[in-house]
Amino acid sequence: MQTFKDADFQKEIFRAITDMGFEVPTPIQKKTIPHLLSSDEDIIALAQTGTGKTAAFGLPIIEMIEPDDNYPQAIVLCPTRELCIQIAKDFESFTKYLPNIHVTAIYGGASIDPQIKALRRGTHIVVGTPGRVNDVLRRNALQIDKIRWLVLDEADEMLNMGFKDELDSILEMAPKKRQTLLFSATMPSDIQSIANNYMNNPVELTAGKKNAGAENVSHFYYVVQAKNRYLALKRIADINPNIYGIVFCRTRQETKDIANSLIEDSYSADALHGDLSQAQREQVMHRFRQKHIQLLVATDVAARGIDVSDISHIINYNLPDENEIYLHRSGRTGRAGKTGISISIIHTRETSRVRQIEKILDKKMVQLPVPNGKEICEKQLFNVIDKIETIKVDEASIAPFLPDIYSKLEWLDRDQLIKHVVSVEFSRFLEYYKNAPDLNASAKDADFRSSSAEGDGMFQKYFINIGARDNLTKVTFLDLFNKKAKLKEVKVGKVEILQNFSFFMADRRYEKQLLEAFRSLEFNGAKIVVEPKTNSASTSGSGRRGSSSGYDRRGSSLGSDRKGPASGYERRTSSSGSDRRGSSSGSERKGSGYDRDKKSDRGGYSSRRPR
Ligand code: AMP
């Protein structure tokens, strides 16, 4: 099958998909549609979300449904409420000109009564999540004894989510004489056992390689020290001013923290995680779909079933624990023929994970340098210029103010005026990135013994206010560390004894214990001061004893990468009387200023401020 015409669908279906803009069948559709129309053999199809698999199974089923037989003839099982609603919507679009075919969605997290009523009214196609389908089966509100097609959509996700028992019980209840269609992005062994137990000599259809990631997704990674992840994330957002993406985090807490930091730093972001109520979750998703939020920070579980077709970037704030999850994450971009980018922020010890993921993807993940301040400023500058060029001018509203504006700006010639206008936006980035540090971790950072870098994933570098002048040597230091401070179980890395003070690396997990242990210690009559050393602190020029505050001030410059410009920015925006952008994310959260933001920004995104 090369075109939809070759499938010879009823004209109503053809008209509906033409309305939807489907011109050429996707690879999985080319394989699945002719098979389903001509054979009752079971199929296992390896297909990611976004490959057009809903139409691949949906269109032939609709073609073959008997509208006069008023009972469920097809059941589609899928992992999440969102996906369930999405599939039902797609089916409704496909049956737009076939009003006698009825589709019903049943899913958890919503009242069961209206769903039961809808089933009782009579339906031909049921789309449901396994838990809720079991519920309605137990209540006799749904009969599946006459179904002809049973579809398991995102079967791997259903198993990941623990629906094995529910699936078993539904598959047991379904009539033996049926066609079972299993769609899955990956093929773990438990899918194979479903196939063995419940399917009849299934034919395997693959569009693309087994377990392969979406074809049109490019994979990149940045190597940074673990503590610089957040700064790297901000640079990714800043170098992509029109980013529309999902940032995946490992835990709910991390999701909340990262989203809050982004919001505080005036990025257009929000969090999606399991602690949200259904209503809050829907609100966040609505705002993301409407593009009122540029960065959705989410856990893997919360992001399941999100079906947004034009996501530009997937950002792995951390690599997932399991390599296959990476496939699911990156499969959320590059959908429906569009290109997508998946970026991972990794630390030096994770490069072997990259090689493993490359094997599953059968594609190279390309290491990129973390963008530097100059590159970001250039990108932002041209973004400002683009906006100035394309912004829609509301002539009528602006007209009354123009005479005053012209007279106020009269003294500026054209060139100066351009520079001033552009600088309104651009100066913030220039200032913020003026002394921004290089975030790229070099390969040698991985080896603490040969590294002078400030710790990595495992080690933290510490300053100690005693040195050779106090007769400190490596041996006496280790004695002090192991015996006096009683920190024998804490791994120590490189020790640098300088004249007036010293540095040492130690396992960062024990930081609290370590600082506590040194707090009350003395060395040759001198009180010991130990402090964690942050990234940009200079090793020279720190004072001798009591240098703690001076040292700290220098050391905090990285922290100011994140927080410093914030107040400056607020001052600047309020003094210029413009709070349109600066307040965007904050006010978005509170629900005010959000519409204003949207309307005022032609691109549909609220712009961000570096803070
Ligand atoms: P799915 O994988 O079913 O979630 O589909 C992903 C997106 O691709 C949906 O927005 C579909 O409407 C769209 N789509 C599916 N098939 C085609 C096609 N042949 N041409 C254009 N878009 C399609």
Coordinates of N, CA and C and ligand atoms in Angstrom, one line a residue, residues 4 17 20-29 33 47-57 59 83 86-87 90 94 153-154 307-309 335-338, ligand 1:
F4 N -3.4 6.1 0.7 CA -4.6 5.7 1.4 C -5.6 5.2 0.4
I17 N -10.0 11.3 6.9 CA -8.6 11.4 7.1 C -8.0 12.5 6.2
M20 N -8.2 15.5 8.2 CA -7.1 15.5 9.2 C -5.7 15.8 8.6
G21 N -5.7 15.9 7.3 CA -4.4 16.2 6.7 C -3.5 15.0 6.4
F22 N -4.1 13.8 6.5 CA -3.3 12.6 6.2 C -3.2 12.5 4.7
E23 N -2.0 12.5 4.2 CA -1.9 12.4 2.7 C -1.2 11.0 2.4
V24 N 0.0 10.8 3.0 CA 0.7 9.6 2.8 C 0.7 8.7 4.0
P25 N 0.4 7.4 3.9 CA 0.4 6.6 5.1 C 1.8 6.5 5.7
T26 N 1.9 6.4 7.0 CA 3.2 6.2 7.6 C 3.7 4.8 7.5
P27 N 5.0 4.5 7.7 CA 5.4 3.1 7.5 C 4.6 2.1 8.2
I28 N 4.3 2.3 9.5 CA 3.5 1.3 10.2 C 2.1 1.1 9.6
Q29 N 1.6 2.2 9.1 CA 0.2 2.1 8.5 C 0.3 1.3 7.2
I33 N -2.3 -1.7 7.8 CA -3.6 -1.6 7.2 C -3.9 -2.7 6.2
A47 N 6.1 -0.3 17.3 CA 5.9 1.0 16.9 C 5.9 2.0 18.1
Q48 N 6.6 3.0 18.0 CA 6.6 4.1 19.0 C 5.4 4.9 18.9
T49 N 5.1 5.6 20.0 CA 4.0 6.6 19.9 C 4.5 7.7 18.9
G50 N 3.5 8.2 18.2 CA 3.9 9.2 17.2 C 4.2 8.7 15.8
T51 N 4.1 7.4 15.6 CA 4.3 6.8 14.3 C 3.0 6.6 13.5
G52 N 1.9 7.0 14.1 CA 0.6 6.9 13.4 C 0.0 5.6 13.6
K53 N 0.3 5.0 14.8 CA -0.2 3.6 15.0 C -1.7 3.6 15.3
T54 N -2.2 4.7 15.9 CA -3.7 4.7 16.2 C -4.5 4.5 14.9
A55 N -4.1 5.3 13.8 CA -4.8 5.1 12.5 C -4.4 3.7 11.9
A56 N -3.2 3.2 12.2 CA -2.8 1.9 11.7 C -3.8 0.8 12.1
F57 N -4.2 0.8 13.4 CA -5.2 -0.2 13.8 C -6.6 0.3 13.7
L59 N -8.2 2.6 11.6 CA -8.9 2.8 10.3 C -9.4 1.4 9.8
L83 N -3.9 8.9 27.2 CA -3.8 8.2 25.9 C -5.2 7.7 25.5
Q86 N -7.2 10.4 24.1 CA -6.6 10.7 22.8 C -7.0 9.7 21.7
I87 N -6.9 8.5 22.1 CA -7.3 7.4 21.1 C -8.8 7.6 20.7
D90 N -9.2 10.4 18.4 CA -8.8 10.0 17.1 C -9.9 9.2 16.4
F94 N -11.9 9.9 13.0 CA -12.0 8.9 11.8 C -13.4 8.6 11.5
D153 N -2.5 -1.5 23.2 CA -1.7 -0.4 22.7 C -0.7 0.0 23.8
E154 N 0.5 0.3 23.4 CA 1.6 0.6 24.4 C 1.6 -0.5 25.4
D307 N 0.3 13.1 25.1 CA 0.4 13.0 23.6 C 0.3 14.5 23.1
V308 N 1.5 15.0 22.9 CA 1.6 16.4 22.4 C 2.5 16.3 21.2
S309 N 2.0 16.7 20.0 CA 2.7 16.2 18.8 C 3.9 17.1 18.4
R335 N 7.6 13.5 16.4 CA 6.4 12.8 16.0 C 5.8 13.3 14.7
A336 N 5.0 12.5 14.1 CA 4.2 12.8 12.9 C 5.1 13.5 11.8
G337 N 6.2 12.9 11.5 CA 7.1 13.5 10.5 C 7.9 14.7 10.9
K338 N 7.8 15.1 12.1 CA 8.6 16.3 12.5 C 9.9 15.8 13.0
Ligands
AMP1 P1 -0.1 8.3 16.8 O1 1.2 7.5 16.7 O2 -1.3 7.4 16.4 O3 -0.3 8.9 18.2 O4 -0.1 9.5 15.8 C1 0.7 10.6 16.0 C2 0.2 11.8 15.2 O5 0.4 11.6 13.8 C3 -1.2 12.1 15.4 O6 -1.4 13.5 15.6 C4 -1.9 11.7 14.1 O7 -3.1 12.4 13.8 C5 -0.8 11.9 13.1 N1 -0.8 11.0 11.9 C6 -1.1 9.7 11.9 N2 -1.0 9.2 10.7 C7 -0.7 10.2 9.9 C8 -0.5 10.4 8.4 N3 -0.6 9.3 7.6 N4 -0.2 11.6 8.0 C9 -0.1 12.6 8.8 N5 -0.3 12.6 10.1 C10 -0.6 11.4 10.6

